[in-house]
mmCIF file of C-alpha atoms and ligand atoms in Angstrom:
data_model
loop_
_atom_site.group_PDB
_atom_site.id
_atom_site.type_symbol
_atom_site.label_atom_id
_atom_site.label_comp_id
_atom_site.label_asym_id
_atom_site.label_seq_id
_atom_site.Cartn_x
_atom_site.Cartn_y
_atom_site.Cartn_z
ATOM 1 C CA UNK A 239 0.027 -0.001 -0.038
ATOM 2 C CA UNK A 240 1.244 3.460 -0.811
ATOM 3 C CA UNK A 241 2.702 5.492 2.160
ATOM 4 C CA UNK A 242 0.471 8.340 0.922
ATOM 5 C CA UNK A 243 -2.663 6.415 1.978
ATOM 6 C CA UNK A 244 -2.197 7.122 5.502
ATOM 7 C CA UNK A 245 -3.204 10.727 4.738
ATOM 8 C CA UNK A 246 -6.568 9.999 3.257
ATOM 9 C CA UNK A 247 -9.503 12.102 4.511
ATOM 10 C CA UNK A 248 -12.828 13.508 3.279
ATOM 11 C CA UNK A 249 -11.106 15.771 0.600
ATOM 12 C CA UNK A 250 -8.649 13.262 -0.899
ATOM 13 C CA UNK A 251 -6.426 12.130 -2.517
ATOM 14 C CA UNK A 252 -8.472 11.296 -5.483
ATOM 15 C CA UNK A 253 -5.751 9.416 -7.275
ATOM 16 C CA UNK A 254 -2.220 8.095 -6.669
ATOM 17 C CA UNK A 255 -0.137 6.827 -9.592
ATOM 18 C CA UNK A 256 3.330 5.362 -9.202
ATOM 19 C CA UNK A 257 5.249 5.250 -12.481
ATOM 20 C CA UNK A 258 8.244 2.801 -12.973
ATOM 21 C CA UNK A 259 9.949 2.608 -16.285
ATOM 22 C CA UNK A 260 13.281 0.756 -16.094
ATOM 23 C CA UNK A 261 14.431 1.512 -19.615
ATOM 24 C CA UNK A 262 14.558 5.298 -18.789
ATOM 25 C CA UNK A 263 15.343 4.743 -15.099
ATOM 26 C CA UNK A 264 12.138 6.387 -14.457
ATOM 27 C CA UNK A 265 10.522 6.341 -10.984
ATOM 28 C CA UNK A 266 7.882 8.974 -10.265
ATOM 29 C CA UNK A 267 4.608 9.575 -8.534
ATOM 30 C CA UNK A 268 1.501 11.653 -9.241
ATOM 31 C CA UNK A 269 -0.949 12.485 -6.626
ATOM 32 C CA UNK A 270 -4.147 14.300 -7.667
ATOM 33 C CA UNK A 271 -5.613 15.390 -4.372
ATOM 34 C CA UNK A 272 -9.074 16.904 -5.254
ATOM 35 C CA UNK A 273 -10.650 18.111 -8.503
ATOM 36 C CA UNK A 274 -13.973 19.440 -7.246
ATOM 37 C CA UNK A 275 -13.024 22.953 -8.183
ATOM 38 C CA UNK A 276 -11.636 21.976 -11.514
ATOM 39 C CA UNK A 277 -8.560 20.312 -13.007
ATOM 40 C CA UNK A 278 -5.656 20.119 -10.492
ATOM 41 C CA UNK A 279 -2.684 22.503 -11.101
ATOM 42 C CA UNK A 280 0.562 21.682 -9.148
ATOM 43 C CA UNK A 281 4.269 21.599 -9.758
ATOM 44 C CA UNK A 282 6.513 18.819 -10.829
ATOM 45 C CA UNK A 283 9.270 18.509 -8.241
ATOM 46 C CA UNK A 284 12.462 16.593 -9.121
ATOM 47 C CA UNK A 285 14.913 15.546 -6.390
ATOM 48 C CA UNK A 286 16.666 12.279 -5.315
ATOM 49 C CA UNK A 287 14.824 12.009 -1.988
ATOM 50 C CA UNK A 288 11.158 12.808 -2.850
ATOM 51 C CA UNK A 289 8.438 10.443 -1.514
ATOM 52 C CA UNK A 290 4.848 9.588 -1.856
ATOM 53 C CA UNK A 291 4.046 11.099 1.499
ATOM 54 C CA UNK A 292 5.787 14.483 0.548
ATOM 55 C CA UNK A 293 3.982 14.388 -2.729
ATOM 56 C CA UNK A 294 0.529 13.821 -1.023
ATOM 57 C CA UNK A 295 1.135 16.669 1.439
ATOM 58 C CA UNK A 296 2.222 18.983 -1.382
ATOM 59 C CA UNK A 297 -0.869 18.073 -3.504
ATOM 60 C CA UNK A 298 -3.115 18.896 -0.468
ATOM 61 C CA UNK A 299 -1.370 22.201 -0.036
ATOM 62 C CA UNK A 300 -2.192 22.935 -3.642
ATOM 63 C CA UNK A 301 -5.801 21.990 -3.144
ATOM 64 C CA UNK A 302 -6.143 24.596 -0.336
ATOM 65 C CA UNK A 303 -4.016 27.211 -2.111
ATOM 66 C CA UNK A 304 -5.992 27.004 -5.408
ATOM 67 C CA UNK A 305 -9.305 27.047 -3.537
ATOM 68 C CA UNK A 306 -8.191 29.887 -1.190
ATOM 69 C CA UNK A 307 -7.116 31.845 -4.376
ATOM 70 C CA UNK A 308 -10.596 31.392 -5.880
ATOM 71 C CA UNK A 309 -9.267 29.502 -8.880
ATOM 72 C CA UNK A 310 -11.380 26.951 -10.796
ATOM 73 C CA UNK A 311 -8.671 24.363 -10.111
ATOM 74 C CA UNK A 312 -8.096 21.568 -7.728
ATOM 75 C CA UNK A 313 -4.710 20.386 -6.235
ATOM 76 C CA UNK A 314 -2.182 17.918 -7.422
ATOM 77 C CA UNK A 315 1.554 17.432 -7.352
ATOM 78 C CA UNK A 316 4.007 15.114 -9.165
ATOM 79 C CA UNK A 317 7.492 14.040 -7.964
ATOM 80 C CA UNK A 318 10.286 12.468 -10.020
ATOM 81 C CA UNK A 319 13.146 10.721 -8.345
ATOM 82 C CA UNK A 320 16.610 11.918 -9.606
ATOM 83 C CA UNK A 321 19.210 14.574 -9.618
ATOM 84 C CA UNK A 322 17.771 17.786 -11.149
ATOM 85 C CA UNK A 323 21.240 18.835 -12.225
ATOM 86 C CA UNK A 324 21.740 15.712 -14.478
ATOM 87 C CA UNK A 325 22.793 16.535 -18.047
ATOM 88 C CA UNK A 326 20.019 17.733 -20.275
ATOM 89 C CA UNK A 327 20.396 14.642 -22.620
ATOM 90 C CA UNK A 328 19.336 12.460 -19.639
ATOM 91 C CA UNK A 329 16.743 14.806 -18.034
ATOM 92 C CA UNK A 330 14.806 15.535 -21.164
ATOM 93 C CA UNK A 331 13.975 11.804 -21.988
ATOM 94 C CA UNK A 332 13.188 11.269 -18.345
ATOM 95 C CA UNK A 333 10.640 14.055 -18.135
ATOM 96 C CA UNK A 334 9.200 13.229 -21.506
ATOM 97 C CA UNK A 335 8.797 9.638 -20.468
ATOM 98 C CA UNK A 336 7.004 10.585 -17.295
ATOM 99 C CA UNK A 337 4.642 12.940 -19.245
ATOM 100 C CA UNK A 338 3.858 10.179 -21.707
ATOM 101 C CA UNK A 339 3.171 7.744 -18.906
ATOM 102 C CA UNK A 340 0.500 10.123 -17.544
ATOM 103 C CA UNK A 341 -1.396 10.346 -20.901
ATOM 104 C CA UNK A 342 -4.987 10.157 -20.234
ATOM 105 C CA UNK A 343 -4.837 11.789 -16.812
ATOM 106 C CA UNK A 344 -6.268 14.976 -18.133
ATOM 107 C CA UNK A 345 -7.282 16.278 -14.721
ATOM 108 C CA UNK A 346 -3.718 17.127 -13.854
ATOM 109 C CA UNK A 347 -1.947 20.264 -15.207
ATOM 110 C CA UNK A 348 1.944 20.279 -14.698
ATOM 111 C CA UNK A 349 3.794 23.418 -13.449
ATOM 112 C CA UNK A 350 7.409 23.984 -12.573
ATOM 113 C CA UNK A 351 8.649 23.402 -9.038
ATOM 114 C CA UNK A 352 11.948 22.626 -7.345
ATOM 115 C CA UNK A 353 14.307 21.048 -9.790
ATOM 116 C CA UNK A 354 12.200 21.801 -12.896
ATOM 117 C CA UNK A 355 11.836 24.953 -15.037
ATOM 118 C CA UNK A 356 10.130 26.457 -18.054
ATOM 119 C CA UNK A 357 12.186 24.296 -20.481
ATOM 120 C CA UNK A 358 10.991 21.155 -18.671
ATOM 121 C CA UNK A 359 7.419 22.405 -18.982
ATOM 122 C CA UNK A 360 7.932 22.839 -22.729
ATOM 123 C CA UNK A 361 8.913 19.163 -22.958
ATOM 124 C CA UNK A 362 5.779 18.223 -21.067
ATOM 125 C CA UNK A 363 3.694 20.379 -23.258
ATOM 126 C CA UNK A 364 5.236 18.848 -26.345
ATOM 127 C CA UNK A 365 4.217 15.307 -25.176
ATOM 128 C CA UNK A 366 0.727 16.174 -23.785
ATOM 129 C CA UNK A 367 -0.376 19.415 -25.418
ATOM 130 C CA UNK A 368 -2.092 21.952 -23.269
ATOM 131 C CA UNK A 369 -1.343 20.270 -19.966
ATOM 132 C CA UNK A 370 1.530 22.464 -18.716
ATOM 133 C CA UNK A 371 1.778 25.950 -17.341
ATOM 134 C CA UNK A 372 4.962 28.022 -16.523
ATOM 135 C CA UNK A 373 5.917 27.698 -20.202
ATOM 136 C CA UNK A 374 8.693 29.680 -21.966
ATOM 137 C CA UNK A 375 7.473 33.000 -23.334
ATOM 138 C CA UNK A 376 7.883 32.098 -27.009
ATOM 139 C CA UNK A 377 5.333 29.256 -26.670
ATOM 140 C CA UNK A 378 2.765 31.227 -24.693
ATOM 141 C CA UNK A 379 4.210 31.359 -21.218
ATOM 142 C CA UNK A 380 4.030 34.368 -18.835
ATOM 143 C CA UNK A 381 7.475 34.355 -17.211
ATOM 144 C CA UNK A 382 6.379 34.851 -13.660
ATOM 145 C CA UNK A 383 9.668 34.934 -11.936
ATOM 146 C CA UNK A 384 11.062 37.577 -14.333
ATOM 147 C CA UNK A 385 8.085 39.704 -13.943
ATOM 148 C CA UNK A 386 7.616 39.139 -10.262
ATOM 149 C CA UNK A 387 4.048 37.639 -10.143
ATOM 150 C CA UNK A 388 4.405 36.439 -6.569
ATOM 151 C CA UNK A 389 5.977 39.690 -5.338
ATOM 152 C CA UNK A 390 3.135 41.575 -6.921
ATOM 153 C CA UNK A 391 0.609 39.385 -5.047
ATOM 154 C CA UNK A 392 2.542 39.980 -1.804
ATOM 155 C CA UNK A 393 2.227 43.801 -2.323
ATOM 156 C CA UNK A 394 -1.517 43.361 -2.958
ATOM 157 C CA UNK A 395 -1.753 41.463 0.371
ATOM 158 C CA UNK A 396 0.080 44.301 2.125
ATOM 159 C CA UNK A 397 -2.503 46.781 0.646
ATOM 160 C CA UNK A 398 -5.420 44.644 1.904
ATOM 161 C CA UNK A 399 -3.851 44.333 5.431
ATOM 162 C CA UNK A 400 -3.552 48.120 5.790
ATOM 163 C CA UNK A 401 -7.087 48.309 7.087
ATOM 164 C CA UNK A 402 -5.987 46.135 10.065
ATOM 165 C CA UNK A 403 -2.749 47.898 11.182
ATOM 166 C CA UNK A 404 -2.073 51.196 12.750
ATOM 167 C CA UNK A 405 0.638 52.470 10.334
ATOM 168 C CA UNK A 406 0.598 53.844 6.798
ATOM 169 C CA UNK A 407 2.310 52.195 3.800
ATOM 170 C CA UNK A 408 3.980 55.395 2.809
ATOM 171 C CA UNK A 409 7.126 55.475 4.982
ATOM 172 C CA UNK A 410 6.630 52.020 6.360
ATOM 173 C CA UNK A 411 9.947 50.167 7.347
ATOM 174 C CA UNK A 412 10.275 47.016 5.416
ATOM 175 C CA UNK A 413 12.612 44.031 6.016
ATOM 176 C CA UNK A 414 13.160 41.397 3.296
ATOM 177 C CA UNK A 415 14.543 38.018 4.287
ATOM 178 C CA UNK A 416 15.668 36.219 1.076
ATOM 179 C CA UNK A 417 16.618 38.474 -1.730
ATOM 180 C CA UNK A 418 15.616 36.208 -4.779
ATOM 181 C CA UNK A 419 12.812 36.297 -7.252
ATOM 182 C CA UNK A 420 10.014 36.659 -4.624
ATOM 183 C CA UNK A 421 11.909 39.030 -2.160
ATOM 184 C CA UNK A 422 13.268 41.451 -4.780
ATOM 185 C CA UNK A 423 10.036 41.980 -6.592
ATOM 186 C CA UNK A 424 7.996 42.250 -3.325
ATOM 187 C CA UNK A 425 10.542 45.068 -2.378
ATOM 188 C CA UNK A 426 10.203 46.632 -5.842
ATOM 189 C CA UNK A 427 6.453 46.910 -5.756
ATOM 190 C CA UNK A 428 6.210 47.938 -2.105
ATOM 191 C CA UNK A 429 8.875 50.690 -2.456
ATOM 192 C CA UNK A 430 6.875 52.106 -5.335
ATOM 193 C CA UNK A 431 3.992 52.411 -2.859
ATOM 194 C CA UNK A 432 6.141 54.291 -0.422
ATOM 195 C CA UNK A 433 7.596 51.613 1.811
ATOM 196 C CA UNK A 434 11.343 52.044 2.846
ATOM 197 C CA UNK A 435 13.592 48.996 2.735
ATOM 198 C CA UNK A 436 15.597 49.142 5.972
ATOM 199 C CA UNK A 437 17.183 45.536 5.986
ATOM 200 C CA UNK A 438 17.696 42.676 3.551
ATOM 201 C CA UNK A 439 19.198 39.256 4.041
ATOM 202 C CA UNK A 440 20.367 36.652 1.566
ATOM 203 C CA UNK A 441 21.963 33.259 2.215
ATOM 204 C CA UNK A 442 25.492 35.053 2.760
ATOM 205 C CA UNK A 443 24.555 37.742 5.229
ATOM 206 C CA UNK A 444 22.466 40.851 5.879
ATOM 207 C CA UNK A 445 22.626 44.604 5.474
ATOM 208 C CA UNK A 446 20.789 47.229 7.578
ATOM 209 C CA UNK A 447 20.348 51.031 7.382
ATOM 210 C CA UNK A 448 17.490 52.542 9.330
ATOM 211 C CA UNK A 449 17.500 55.475 6.812
ATOM 212 C CA UNK A 450 16.826 53.080 3.901
ATOM 213 C CA UNK A 451 18.706 50.979 1.485
ATOM 214 C CA UNK A 452 18.918 51.843 -2.360
ATOM 215 C CA UNK A 453 17.035 48.970 -3.825
ATOM 216 C CA UNK A 454 18.424 49.421 -7.409
ATOM 217 C CA UNK A 455 21.965 49.315 -6.055
ATOM 218 C CA UNK A 456 21.130 46.086 -4.140
ATOM 219 C CA UNK A 457 19.599 44.438 -7.270
ATOM 220 C CA UNK A 458 22.682 45.475 -9.305
ATOM 221 C CA UNK A 459 24.941 43.791 -6.708
ATOM 222 C CA UNK A 460 22.863 40.665 -6.575
ATOM 223 C CA UNK A 461 22.793 40.501 -10.454
ATOM 224 C CA UNK A 462 26.602 40.807 -10.529
ATOM 225 C CA UNK A 463 26.879 37.768 -8.166
ATOM 226 C CA UNK A 464 27.637 39.570 -4.989
ATOM 227 C CA UNK A 465 25.935 39.104 -1.594
ATOM 228 C CA UNK A 466 23.673 41.864 -0.226
ATOM 229 C CA UNK A 467 26.154 42.440 2.638
ATOM 230 C CA UNK A 468 28.614 43.926 0.148
ATOM 231 C CA UNK A 469 26.334 46.974 -0.134
ATOM 232 C CA UNK A 470 28.432 49.890 1.085
ATOM 233 C CA UNK A 471 26.154 52.138 2.964
ATOM 234 C CA UNK A 472 24.896 50.125 5.802
ATOM 235 C CA UNK A 473 25.695 47.977 8.904
ATOM 236 C CA UNK A 474 26.780 44.422 7.887
ATOM 237 C CA UNK A 475 24.922 41.793 9.923
ATOM 238 C CA UNK A 476 24.893 38.040 10.247
ATOM 239 C CA UNK A 477 22.247 36.542 8.060
ATOM 240 C CA UNK A 478 19.798 35.691 10.750
ATOM 241 C CA UNK A 479 20.034 38.996 12.561
ATOM 242 C CA UNK A 480 17.286 40.509 10.283
ATOM 243 C CA UNK A 481 14.839 38.556 12.605
ATOM 244 C CA UNK A 482 15.449 41.177 15.299
ATOM 245 C CA UNK A 483 15.355 44.361 13.172
ATOM 246 C CA UNK A 484 12.682 46.809 14.179
ATOM 247 C CA UNK A 485 10.262 47.213 11.247
ATOM 248 C CA UNK A 486 6.691 47.703 10.383
ATOM 249 C CA UNK A 487 6.457 44.979 7.580
ATOM 250 C CA UNK A 488 8.560 41.723 7.571
ATOM 251 C CA UNK A 489 8.623 39.553 4.471
ATOM 252 C CA UNK A 490 10.149 36.089 4.781
ATOM 253 C CA UNK A 491 11.146 35.006 1.142
ATOM 254 C CA UNK A 492 13.706 32.375 1.661
ATOM 255 C CA UNK A 493 13.365 29.037 3.440
ATOM 256 C CA UNK A 494 10.917 27.106 5.664
ATOM 257 C CA UNK A 495 10.919 27.469 9.413
ATOM 258 C CA UNK A 496 13.296 30.383 9.568
ATOM 259 C CA UNK A 497 11.344 31.810 12.507
ATOM 260 C CA UNK A 498 10.852 29.319 15.374
ATOM 261 C CA UNK A 499 10.517 28.996 19.019
ATOM 262 C CA UNK A 500 14.196 29.918 19.584
ATOM 263 C CA UNK A 501 14.040 33.389 17.752
ATOM 264 C CA UNK A 502 10.485 34.420 17.647
ATOM 265 C CA UNK A 503 11.007 36.424 20.773
ATOM 266 C CA UNK A 504 13.405 38.748 18.974
ATOM 267 C CA UNK A 505 10.886 39.778 16.318
ATOM 268 C CA UNK A 506 9.883 43.423 16.374
ATOM 269 C CA UNK A 507 7.501 44.088 13.678
ATOM 270 C CA UNK A 508 3.727 44.766 13.153
ATOM 271 C CA UNK A 509 2.854 42.882 9.979
ATOM 272 C CA UNK A 510 4.342 39.714 8.375
ATOM 273 C CA UNK A 511 3.338 38.798 4.882
ATOM 274 C CA UNK A 512 4.692 35.297 4.037
ATOM 275 C CA UNK A 513 6.373 35.015 0.683
ATOM 276 C CA UNK A 514 8.131 31.717 1.313
ATOM 277 C CA UNK A 515 6.198 28.538 2.060
ATOM 278 C CA UNK A 516 5.857 27.738 5.728
ATOM 279 C CA UNK A 517 8.496 30.127 6.779
ATOM 280 C CA UNK A 518 7.530 30.043 10.406
ATOM 281 C CA UNK A 519 6.881 27.065 12.674
ATOM 282 C CA UNK A 520 3.359 26.705 13.895
ATOM 283 C CA UNK A 521 4.253 27.637 17.408
ATOM 284 C CA UNK A 522 6.165 30.824 16.338
ATOM 285 C CA UNK A 523 3.255 31.914 14.164
ATOM 286 C CA UNK A 524 0.829 31.469 17.146
ATOM 287 C CA UNK A 525 3.237 33.368 19.447
ATOM 288 C CA UNK A 526 3.270 36.265 16.966
ATOM 289 C CA UNK A 527 -0.583 36.195 16.810
ATOM 290 C CA UNK A 528 -0.818 36.249 20.553
ATOM 291 C CA UNK A 529 1.392 39.306 20.654
ATOM 292 C CA UNK A 530 -0.714 41.091 18.323
ATOM 293 C CA UNK A 531 1.330 40.907 15.163
ATOM 294 C CA UNK A 532 -0.654 40.429 11.976
ATOM 295 C CA UNK A 533 0.620 37.369 10.027
ATOM 296 C CA UNK A 534 -0.776 36.816 6.458
ATOM 297 C CA UNK A 535 -0.231 33.125 5.790
ATOM 298 C CA UNK A 536 1.726 31.916 2.918
ATOM 299 C CA UNK A 537 -1.004 30.165 0.841
ATOM 300 C CA UNK A 538 -3.018 33.420 0.829
ATOM 301 C CA UNK A 539 -0.169 35.890 0.267
ATOM 302 C CA UNK A 540 2.102 34.013 -2.106
ATOM 303 C CA UNK A 541 -0.622 32.824 -4.479
ATOM 304 C CA UNK A 542 0.498 35.154 -7.274
ATOM 305 C CA UNK A 543 2.577 32.414 -9.025
ATOM 306 C CA UNK A 544 -0.210 29.844 -9.294
ATOM 307 C CA UNK A 545 -2.840 32.474 -10.269
ATOM 308 C CA UNK A 546 -0.438 33.551 -13.073
ATOM 309 C CA UNK A 547 -0.177 29.879 -14.152
ATOM 310 C CA UNK A 548 -3.952 29.593 -14.267
ATOM 311 C CA UNK A 549 -4.240 32.749 -16.398
ATOM 312 C CA UNK A 550 -1.531 31.403 -18.725
ATOM 313 C CA UNK A 551 -3.550 28.205 -19.097
ATOM 314 C CA UNK A 552 -6.425 30.299 -20.292
ATOM 315 C CA UNK A 553 -4.165 32.110 -22.842
ATOM 316 C CA UNK A 554 -4.704 35.416 -21.123
ATOM 317 C CA UNK A 555 -2.313 38.338 -21.388
ATOM 318 C CA UNK A 556 0.373 39.337 -18.881
ATOM 319 C CA UNK A 557 -1.657 42.302 -17.974
ATOM 320 C CA UNK A 558 -4.831 40.309 -17.349
ATOM 321 C CA UNK A 559 -2.731 37.883 -15.162
ATOM 322 C CA UNK A 560 -1.400 40.839 -13.010
ATOM 323 C CA UNK A 561 -4.943 42.313 -12.703
ATOM 324 C CA UNK A 562 -6.212 38.812 -11.594
ATOM 325 C CA UNK A 563 -3.464 38.402 -8.978
ATOM 326 C CA UNK A 564 -4.166 41.902 -7.510
ATOM 327 C CA UNK A 565 -7.957 41.270 -7.364
ATOM 328 C CA UNK A 566 -7.754 37.730 -6.136
ATOM 329 C CA UNK A 567 -4.977 38.210 -3.374
ATOM 330 C CA UNK A 568 -6.433 41.524 -2.045
ATOM 331 C CA UNK A 569 -10.018 40.045 -1.952
ATOM 332 C CA UNK A 570 -8.852 36.908 -0.226
ATOM 333 C CA UNK A 571 -6.500 38.601 2.228
ATOM 334 C CA UNK A 572 -9.426 40.978 3.163
ATOM 335 C CA UNK A 573 -11.905 38.014 3.620
ATOM 336 C CA UNK A 574 -9.421 36.120 5.753
ATOM 337 C CA UNK A 575 -8.686 39.068 7.991
ATOM 338 C CA UNK A 576 -12.387 39.762 8.401
ATOM 339 C CA UNK A 577 -13.052 36.168 9.410
ATOM 340 C CA UNK A 578 -10.012 36.123 11.701
ATOM 341 C CA UNK A 579 -11.233 39.347 13.421
ATOM 342 C CA UNK A 580 -14.780 38.457 13.676
ATOM 343 C CA UNK A 581 -14.118 34.823 14.930
ATOM 344 C CA UNK A 582 -11.037 35.834 17.161
ATOM 345 C CA UNK A 583 -8.858 33.071 15.424
ATOM 346 C CA UNK A 584 -5.506 33.347 13.837
ATOM 347 C CA UNK A 585 -5.545 34.269 10.135
ATOM 348 C CA UNK A 586 -4.084 30.883 9.140
ATOM 349 C CA UNK A 587 -6.921 29.047 10.722
ATOM 350 C CA UNK A 588 -9.433 31.416 9.078
ATOM 351 C CA UNK A 589 -7.756 30.890 5.729
ATOM 352 C CA UNK A 590 -7.776 27.056 6.172
ATOM 353 C CA UNK A 591 -11.462 27.111 6.975
ATOM 354 C CA UNK A 592 -12.257 29.356 4.087
ATOM 355 C CA UNK A 593 -10.318 27.194 1.547
ATOM 356 C CA UNK A 594 -11.862 23.967 3.058
ATOM 357 C CA UNK A 595 -15.412 25.338 2.754
ATOM 358 C CA UNK A 596 -14.872 26.262 -0.869
ATOM 359 C CA UNK A 597 -13.638 22.684 -1.699
ATOM 360 C CA UNK A 598 -16.517 21.100 0.170
ATOM 361 C CA UNK A 599 -19.096 23.451 -1.507
ATOM 362 C CA UNK A 600 -17.747 22.385 -4.966
ATOM 363 C CA UNK A 601 -17.961 18.635 -3.911
ATOM 364 C CA UNK A 602 -21.507 19.083 -2.827
ATOM 365 C CA UNK A 603 -22.460 20.950 -5.983
ATOM 366 C CA UNK A 604 -21.035 18.048 -8.010
ATOM 367 C CA UNK A 605 -22.898 15.734 -5.631
ATOM 368 C CA UNK A 606 -19.632 13.981 -4.654
ATOM 369 C CA UNK A 607 -20.311 14.439 -1.103
ATOM 370 C CA UNK A 608 -23.013 15.070 1.485
ATOM 371 C CA UNK A 609 -20.940 17.275 3.917
HETATM 372 P P1 NAD B 888 15.220 32.304 -5.010
HETATM 373 O O1 NAD B 888 15.962 31.025 -5.019
HETATM 374 O O2 NAD B 888 15.059 33.136 -6.219
HETATM 375 O O3 NAD B 888 15.550 33.178 -3.756
HETATM 376 C C1 NAD B 888 15.756 32.654 -2.480
HETATM 377 C C2 NAD B 888 16.597 33.745 -1.723
HETATM 378 O O4 NAD B 888 16.817 33.428 -0.407
HETATM 379 C C3 NAD B 888 18.140 33.901 -2.251
HETATM 380 O O5 NAD B 888 18.456 35.200 -2.257
HETATM 381 C C4 NAD B 888 18.898 33.189 -1.188
HETATM 382 O O6 NAD B 888 20.207 33.617 -1.094
HETATM 383 C C5 NAD B 888 18.129 33.531 0.029
HETATM 384 N N1 NAD B 888 18.254 32.676 1.168
HETATM 385 C C6 NAD B 888 18.389 31.224 1.234
HETATM 386 N N2 NAD B 888 18.514 30.872 2.468
HETATM 387 C C7 NAD B 888 18.361 31.973 3.218
HETATM 388 C C8 NAD B 888 18.379 32.255 4.669
HETATM 389 N N3 NAD B 888 18.438 31.302 5.567
HETATM 390 N N4 NAD B 888 18.210 33.520 5.052
HETATM 391 C C9 NAD B 888 18.169 34.520 4.224
HETATM 392 N N5 NAD B 888 18.146 34.358 2.982
HETATM 393 C C10 NAD B 888 18.294 33.122 2.424
HETATM 394 O O7 NAD B 888 13.754 31.674 -4.539
HETATM 395 P P2 NAD B 888 12.378 32.476 -4.817
HETATM 396 O O8 NAD B 888 11.803 31.897 -6.087
HETATM 397 O O9 NAD B 888 12.440 33.752 -4.567
HETATM 398 O O10 NAD B 888 11.478 31.627 -3.657
HETATM 399 C C11 NAD B 888 11.670 32.045 -2.297
HETATM 400 C C12 NAD B 888 10.588 31.195 -1.451
HETATM 401 O O11 NAD B 888 9.241 31.503 -1.994
HETATM 402 C C13 NAD B 888 10.805 29.750 -1.561
HETATM 403 O O12 NAD B 888 10.266 29.137 -0.295
HETATM 404 C C14 NAD B 888 9.585 29.311 -2.563
HETATM 405 O O13 NAD B 888 9.216 28.081 -2.356
HETATM 406 C C15 NAD B 888 8.539 30.387 -2.199
HETATM 407 N N6 NAD B 888 7.654 30.670 -3.310
HETATM 408 C C16 NAD B 888 8.163 31.097 -4.531
HETATM 409 C C17 NAD B 888 7.202 31.430 -5.509
HETATM 410 C C18 NAD B 888 7.682 31.963 -6.812
HETATM 411 O O14 NAD B 888 6.854 32.388 -7.547
HETATM 412 N N7 NAD B 888 9.011 31.960 -7.169
HETATM 413 C C19 NAD B 888 5.870 31.274 -5.244
HETATM 414 C C20 NAD B 888 5.343 30.892 -4.021
HETATM 415 C C21 NAD B 888 6.308 30.451 -3.116
#
């Protein structure tokens, strides 16, 4: 029996497929968690140590994220065992073979994830036609990392949260932890709205200046392969010291669990908008909530990428995708914060309930369930 079966509940998974193809050294798994809202969208992850359990957890996270975003899509995920850095002449046939093995499973749409990129999605598209998003621009893709779709969504979440905090966005002190695709674009969009970046961290270190950092200069440094702590006009800090910097808005955009029981006491901010997935442990997030810090959970705030993929799937323009991200992320953030305030529960719990209700309503509408 699959190790993913111990996670079965009333929502899913609907389908688990294990694929073995010795001639291509292919070992992979697809989990389609729930398709009540529509065909599942979820990434293809490639790594040597993936598992059915991880795939099932990620597929469920996509069910909730897509439902929370109000997309007509369910959740699914696929994993491929192997080193993502293998030479292209090995990786391409492997991914093509996996896509071919999934012919007929039309309820799953591939997207890029760890270890796969837009070129991999082009191979899937080639084999399956119309069942991949996150494609290269010249075959109809909207390059979400280049354009900053997720960072744009984070800035919409901040806008919506402004009704629930006691400071203005103009002049708000902003800390960015993780200066990659998500962090850079979030900083770019928020500084346009008046926020001032006071500290930034990447994997090599951090830089702090209470009077503000020059974002263009930081981006130039990063593009030239330098660390942010080589920026000349600021105080160089250890990477994790950004946790304790006084700010109004704090955006995690790096790794999971960067704020935990051991350092949450150092946090000195008023609004956290989660760009990374599960950047805080459950206990740290709860501790902040109890201290009155507003935390917008990851699957509400960072849905810009998947919304962009859903718009690409419908062959809509870049502008339409950005409009949809703004509308959906700000509406959903406002709804979550309203429920959280009215019901006196943490925003994450309000968001999980909202997403679960949407999936269950879709199941009832399709007469799949009697919830
Ligand atoms: P990226 O690789 O472009 O950037 C990550 C940045 O984090 C890099 O600057 C790296 O140096 C820095 N970093 C790594 N470890 C760090 C640490 N411990 N402290 C501080 N900085 C650290 O990745 P990305 O695409 O920007 O994604 C960032 C996070 O957001 C990931 O958790 C990803 O899963 C999540 N996410 C990304 C998207 C998207 O559209 N790219 C969408 C949703 C969620």
